[in-house]
Amino acid sequence: MDQGRQVFTVDLLERYAAKGHGVITCMAAGNDVIVIGTSKGWVIRHDFGVGNSNEIDLSVGRPGDQSIHRVFVDPGGSHCIATVVGPGGAETFYTHAKWTKPRILSKLKGLVVNAVAWNKQQITEVSTKEVILGTENGQLHELAVDEKDKKEKYIKFLFELTELPEVFMGLQMETASMINGTRYYVMAVTPTRLYSFTGFGTLETVFSGYLDRTVHFMELPGDIPNSELHFFIKQRRAVHFAWLSGAGIYHGGLNFGGQQSSSSGNENFIENKALLDYSKLSEGAEVVKPSSMALSEFHFLLLLGNKVKVVNRISEKIIEELQFDQTSDSASKGIIGLCSDATAGLFYAYDQNSIFQVSINDEGRDMWKVYLDMNEYTAALANCRDPFQRDQVYLVQAEAAFSSKDYFRAASFYAKINYILSFEEVTLKFISAGEQDALRTFLLRKLDNLEKSDKCQITMISTWTTELYLDKINRLLLEDDSASDNSNLEYQSIIKEFRAFLSDSKDVLDETTTMKLLESYGRVEELVYFASLKGHYEIVVHHYIQQGEAKKALEVLQKPSVPIDLQYKFAPDLVALDAYETVESWMTTKNLNPRKLIPAMMRYSSEPHAKNETHEVIKYLEYCVHRLHNEDPGVHNLLLSLYAKQEDDSSLLRFLQSKFGKGPENGPEFFYDPKYALRLCLKEKRMRACVHIYSMMSMHEEAVALALQIDSELAMAEADKVEDDEDLRKKLWLMIAKHVVEQEKGTKRENIRKAIAFLKETDGLLKIEDILPFFPDFALIDDFKEAICSSLEDYNKQIEQLKEEMNDATHGADNIRNDISALAQRCTIIDRDEECGVCQRKILTAGREFGTGRGYTLVGQMAPFYIFPCGHAFHAECLIAHVTRCTVEAHAEYILDLQKQLTLMGSEARRESNGTLSPEESIPSMTIDKLRSQLDDAIASECPFCGDLMIREISLPFINPEEEQHVLSSWEIKPSAGSQRNSISLPASA
């Protein structure tokens, strides 16, 4: 124990506590309240919490000398029970902290109460709840008092010792709430026995259960001046007990409510029992038994004469002796007894006159040493207050394990030490002992205990651990050449452990150093594994390719974290190694650009393949084109080239005939280069494909010429594809006809018959005269007789049809001339009140009102006007103005120019009529009529109110831009000067 400062200290609390009412005979404490009983029957209550005291005389009305036998206070300091003994027998009183007069418990008259058990879990300031009283004649009674009633609620008999009637010297009670109700735990002591009771319900039902079953007890015979029972309370719950018996101090832990069931009837709720022999308290041969005791968390306070010896409950060693400053008259009789205040955590000792306070100063500070000396390491660690104390516990454990050559266990403990032993010292211990495996264990455990902020230390230790793993693997291989086989479990285990370490430490290991270590030890597989952990997938894939494991390499490349560029980089090697797996991987990989795989596919395609072998590159390219709708010309060109190299050209022709264009409306229908395709097909002698390509390039003559070398039917089909150019189509058919004629040279009549049959296939496009030049000059006309006659008949039909068309045209022209003549004689009737559609004046208005006819000839006094079949009529000047205003600018200028020319010519015509112009300068009337006709067409081709002009006016603004300023000024409201004078004043409302 630390001798620098004492755990327990003694202070004088009250010198003459009896205040002249005799001497102190007994004392109890609770919640900073001390109650003492005197030899003259007085009960004195000291409340140190509020600093006052009161005195109650319990001897009033009783004959002879009265003495307080025992006094009891609840843990809250509110309730007090006292027993008075005198010549007239014993009386028991109850008093409350708020009462000035006690209440006698008449039902207990004549019974000497030696022990009281309070219900610490349920007691309140105003109610005692259940209280158990133990008497001198071996009986137990239950009491309950409510402060407001000023009397006891009830007093019940509970139990009586019949087998061995003894006085009850101590009582304790605990309760525990469980699912099926409240469970009571009661312990009682006599001079030789410790009884335990437990049960559910009420105290009455609990004890009534023992009428037909044996009470559980522990018997320790021996003489003892004062048998006592104490509980140590921690957080309102008793955790251990001590019984001051004749044989020694019987103590142990308490377990309430955890194990026992309601039906088991097991009253043994004591655990970790032990007996402290009194011989350990005496230095000499004579054994002295304590006269009183108090219990703390770790110590017993034992009253031996005038001293209190403090004994550690765990080590059973005396750690201190407490002396008391007694008066001379009290010293002769010594200290009477000890009591404890569980609520305040204080202890008290008292003699006849004085009260002494025993205080605790951190009694658990050295308990870790106590447990450590007893090799109880778990308890020692639980009681350590700082890292240095824990280090000492770990050091003792480590040294013990190291001494017993349990190196792995020692390594685990050494790793937990942070302060009192350096890292280097520990590692040297294992190196000196040649325990590399234990050293590795130490390093691993050290890593577990380091803080994340110790990055440098973590990295160095991790690197060292890596080397130790590699050394262990090499030693296993040296010991057994076949260790790498699956049969060596130790080797497989260390490899698995090492890989797990690499996985856990990948973020703290230095990448370069670790990879160099793995490479220097020749651990290629672990190097690949570490590279995979660090994301260096290029190394991993390269390794698998070298090992010929394409599938594993592809699995790595398919990981989402692997850059897509590695797919392109390793594509040539992978497709050469395993084309099927590689292509399957490509087809399942998203965001793969087939264009970047073209070099790999070309390399694969350049190698020889079996005749019936599936071409994997063609399969992938078909997947890109048909499923992915790839539009890259490079991809299409490569697929076309591979098709062209196949013996069967059916795939090539299907590809060429397919339509792949899915883009813009005017986009291409195919994405390969037709010129490249043509060169390739010509090189590979794929003539049908060449014909198709020529046709797609609109090179129909070349297509037909090439098709004639293959098949006439193919040539005819190509010629039929031309539909919009009749001359070209005829030219193509002539090429075919010439080929057909020349193909059968020397067969004479048969040749002619085939030519005639060919003419029928042209659907009349070619005539016999078109193919006659292809026949030799000596061909007989008889052979063409039928064809020539048929052709002449066709010509005759065409001539007759042309005559009919000419007759119809002549008849139509006559009808038109008649209509024109009738139109010139057509007239319409105008009402005299008919108005102009523009100016709203009457149409039949005198011409002088308009000032001039402007090129028009006046009819009498009327102004020139226009009338339309719809019925609308307009003055000529009004119509011109309306049309020029509503039509487009260019048309308006054209109308105004015509009007100007007519006006000028009209003026000259008047001068001519007056004789002012010479005959050479006269204006032909034909010119004026032509201008007037042009003006009529410009302004009167349709009614302005019923034709397109009216429809176009919908988009015109109501106000023209040039009129905008004038209209705005006309709409402006200007206040008149006399407006205010003309305003009417309204009378005010009443």
PDB file of C-alpha atoms in Angstrom, residues 446-529:
ATOM      1  CA  LYS A 446       1.399  -3.884 -31.395  1.00  0.00           C
ATOM      2  CA  LEU A 447      -0.198  -2.729 -34.607  1.00  0.00           C
ATOM      3  CA  ASP A 448      -3.622  -3.425 -33.117  1.00  0.00           C
ATOM      4  CA  ASN A 449      -2.848  -1.230 -30.110  1.00  0.00           C
ATOM      5  CA  LEU A 450      -1.291   1.729 -31.919  1.00  0.00           C
ATOM      6  CA  GLU A 451      -3.276   4.870 -32.610  1.00  0.00           C
ATOM      7  CA  LYS A 452      -4.053   5.724 -36.231  1.00  0.00           C
ATOM      8  CA  SER A 453      -2.095   8.956 -35.847  1.00  0.00           C
ATOM      9  CA  ASP A 454       1.195   6.983 -35.391  1.00  0.00           C
ATOM     10  CA  LYS A 455       1.496   6.570 -39.145  1.00  0.00           C
ATOM     11  CA  CYS A 456       5.278   6.364 -39.335  1.00  0.00           C
ATOM     12  CA  GLN A 457       5.532   3.727 -36.607  1.00  0.00           C
ATOM     13  CA  ILE A 458       2.665   1.739 -38.102  1.00  0.00           C
ATOM     14  CA  THR A 459       4.341   1.699 -41.521  1.00  0.00           C
ATOM     15  CA  MET A 460       7.713   0.559 -40.145  1.00  0.00           C
ATOM     16  CA  ILE A 461       6.213  -2.186 -37.986  1.00  0.00           C
ATOM     17  CA  SER A 462       3.997  -3.355 -40.860  1.00  0.00           C
ATOM     18  CA  THR A 463       7.015  -3.564 -43.170  1.00  0.00           C
ATOM     19  CA  TRP A 464       8.987  -5.546 -40.603  1.00  0.00           C
ATOM     20  CA  THR A 465       6.025  -7.864 -40.113  1.00  0.00           C
ATOM     21  CA  THR A 466       5.863  -8.409 -43.874  1.00  0.00           C
ATOM     22  CA  GLU A 467       9.504  -9.480 -43.927  1.00  0.00           C
ATOM     23  CA  LEU A 468       8.935 -11.824 -40.987  1.00  0.00           C
ATOM     24  CA  TYR A 469       6.043 -13.441 -42.841  1.00  0.00           C
ATOM     25  CA  LEU A 470       8.199 -13.892 -45.933  1.00  0.00           C
ATOM     26  CA  ASP A 471      11.003 -15.347 -43.829  1.00  0.00           C
ATOM     27  CA  LYS A 472       8.592 -17.797 -42.219  1.00  0.00           C
ATOM     28  CA  ILE A 473       7.301 -18.900 -45.647  1.00  0.00           C
ATOM     29  CA  ASN A 474      10.852 -19.441 -46.916  1.00  0.00           C
ATOM     30  CA  ARG A 475      11.800 -21.444 -43.809  1.00  0.00           C
ATOM     31  CA  LEU A 476       8.812 -23.716 -44.361  1.00  0.00           C
ATOM     32  CA  LEU A 477       9.840 -24.236 -47.978  1.00  0.00           C
ATOM     33  CA  LEU A 478      13.420 -25.032 -46.947  1.00  0.00           C
ATOM     34  CA  GLU A 479      12.229 -27.526 -44.368  1.00  0.00           C
ATOM     35  CA  ASP A 480       9.934 -29.266 -46.839  1.00  0.00           C
ATOM     36  CA  ASP A 481      10.282 -28.948 -50.601  1.00  0.00           C
ATOM     37  CA  SER A 482       6.695 -30.051 -51.073  1.00  0.00           C
ATOM     38  CA  ALA A 483       5.368 -27.489 -48.589  1.00  0.00           C
ATOM     39  CA  SER A 484       3.726 -25.517 -51.371  1.00  0.00           C
ATOM     40  CA  ASP A 485       1.414 -28.441 -52.029  1.00  0.00           C
ATOM     41  CA  ASN A 486      -2.013 -28.336 -50.471  1.00  0.00           C
ATOM     42  CA  SER A 487      -0.989 -31.183 -48.174  1.00  0.00           C
ATOM     43  CA  ASN A 488       1.109 -28.890 -45.942  1.00  0.00           C
ATOM     44  CA  LEU A 489      -1.480 -27.291 -43.681  1.00  0.00           C
ATOM     45  CA  GLU A 490       0.995 -25.042 -41.853  1.00  0.00           C
ATOM     46  CA  TYR A 491       2.254 -23.574 -45.108  1.00  0.00           C
ATOM     47  CA  GLN A 492      -1.272 -22.998 -46.388  1.00  0.00           C
ATOM     48  CA  SER A 493      -2.269 -21.423 -43.083  1.00  0.00           C
ATOM     49  CA  ILE A 494       0.661 -18.984 -43.041  1.00  0.00           C
ATOM     50  CA  ILE A 495      -0.007 -18.015 -46.671  1.00  0.00           C
ATOM     51  CA  LYS A 496      -3.646 -17.325 -45.841  1.00  0.00           C
ATOM     52  CA  GLU A 497      -2.646 -15.355 -42.753  1.00  0.00           C
ATOM     53  CA  PHE A 498      -0.077 -13.355 -44.705  1.00  0.00           C
ATOM     54  CA  ARG A 499      -2.581 -12.429 -47.383  1.00  0.00           C
ATOM     55  CA  ALA A 500      -5.072 -11.348 -44.751  1.00  0.00           C
ATOM     56  CA  PHE A 501      -2.333  -9.168 -43.243  1.00  0.00           C
ATOM     57  CA  LEU A 502      -1.563  -7.603 -46.623  1.00  0.00           C
ATOM     58  CA  SER A 503      -5.251  -6.885 -47.123  1.00  0.00           C
ATOM     59  CA  ASP A 504      -5.582  -5.250 -43.705  1.00  0.00           C
ATOM     60  CA  SER A 505      -2.343  -3.251 -44.024  1.00  0.00           C
ATOM     61  CA  LYS A 506      -2.505  -2.236 -47.672  1.00  0.00           C
ATOM     62  CA  ASP A 507      -3.135   1.410 -46.766  1.00  0.00           C
ATOM     63  CA  VAL A 508      -0.219   1.700 -44.327  1.00  0.00           C
ATOM     64  CA  LEU A 509       2.452  -0.338 -46.117  1.00  0.00           C
ATOM     65  CA  ASP A 510       4.869   1.552 -48.324  1.00  0.00           C
ATOM     66  CA  GLU A 511       4.004   0.393 -51.801  1.00  0.00           C
ATOM     67  CA  THR A 512       7.474   0.427 -53.374  1.00  0.00           C
ATOM     68  CA  THR A 513       9.225  -1.167 -50.403  1.00  0.00           C
ATOM     69  CA  THR A 514       6.642  -3.911 -50.036  1.00  0.00           C
ATOM     70  CA  MET A 515       6.696  -4.837 -53.710  1.00  0.00           C
ATOM     71  CA  LYS A 516      10.497  -4.976 -53.674  1.00  0.00           C
ATOM     72  CA  LEU A 517      10.367  -7.252 -50.641  1.00  0.00           C
ATOM     73  CA  LEU A 518       7.875  -9.593 -52.289  1.00  0.00           C
ATOM     74  CA  GLU A 519       9.932  -9.633 -55.476  1.00  0.00           C
ATOM     75  CA  SER A 520      13.231 -10.286 -53.646  1.00  0.00           C
ATOM     76  CA  TYR A 521      11.722 -13.300 -51.884  1.00  0.00           C
ATOM     77  CA  GLY A 522      10.296 -14.597 -55.161  1.00  0.00           C
ATOM     78  CA  ARG A 523       6.702 -14.488 -53.952  1.00  0.00           C
ATOM     79  CA  VAL A 524       5.117 -13.734 -57.298  1.00  0.00           C
ATOM     80  CA  GLU A 525       1.597 -14.736 -56.319  1.00  0.00           C
ATOM     81  CA  GLU A 526       1.668 -12.542 -53.230  1.00  0.00           C
ATOM     82  CA  LEU A 527       3.155  -9.732 -55.326  1.00  0.00           C
ATOM     83  CA  VAL A 528       0.228 -10.038 -57.707  1.00  0.00           C
ATOM     84  CA  TYR A 529      -2.201 -10.171 -54.786  1.00  0.00           C
TER      85      TYR A 529
END
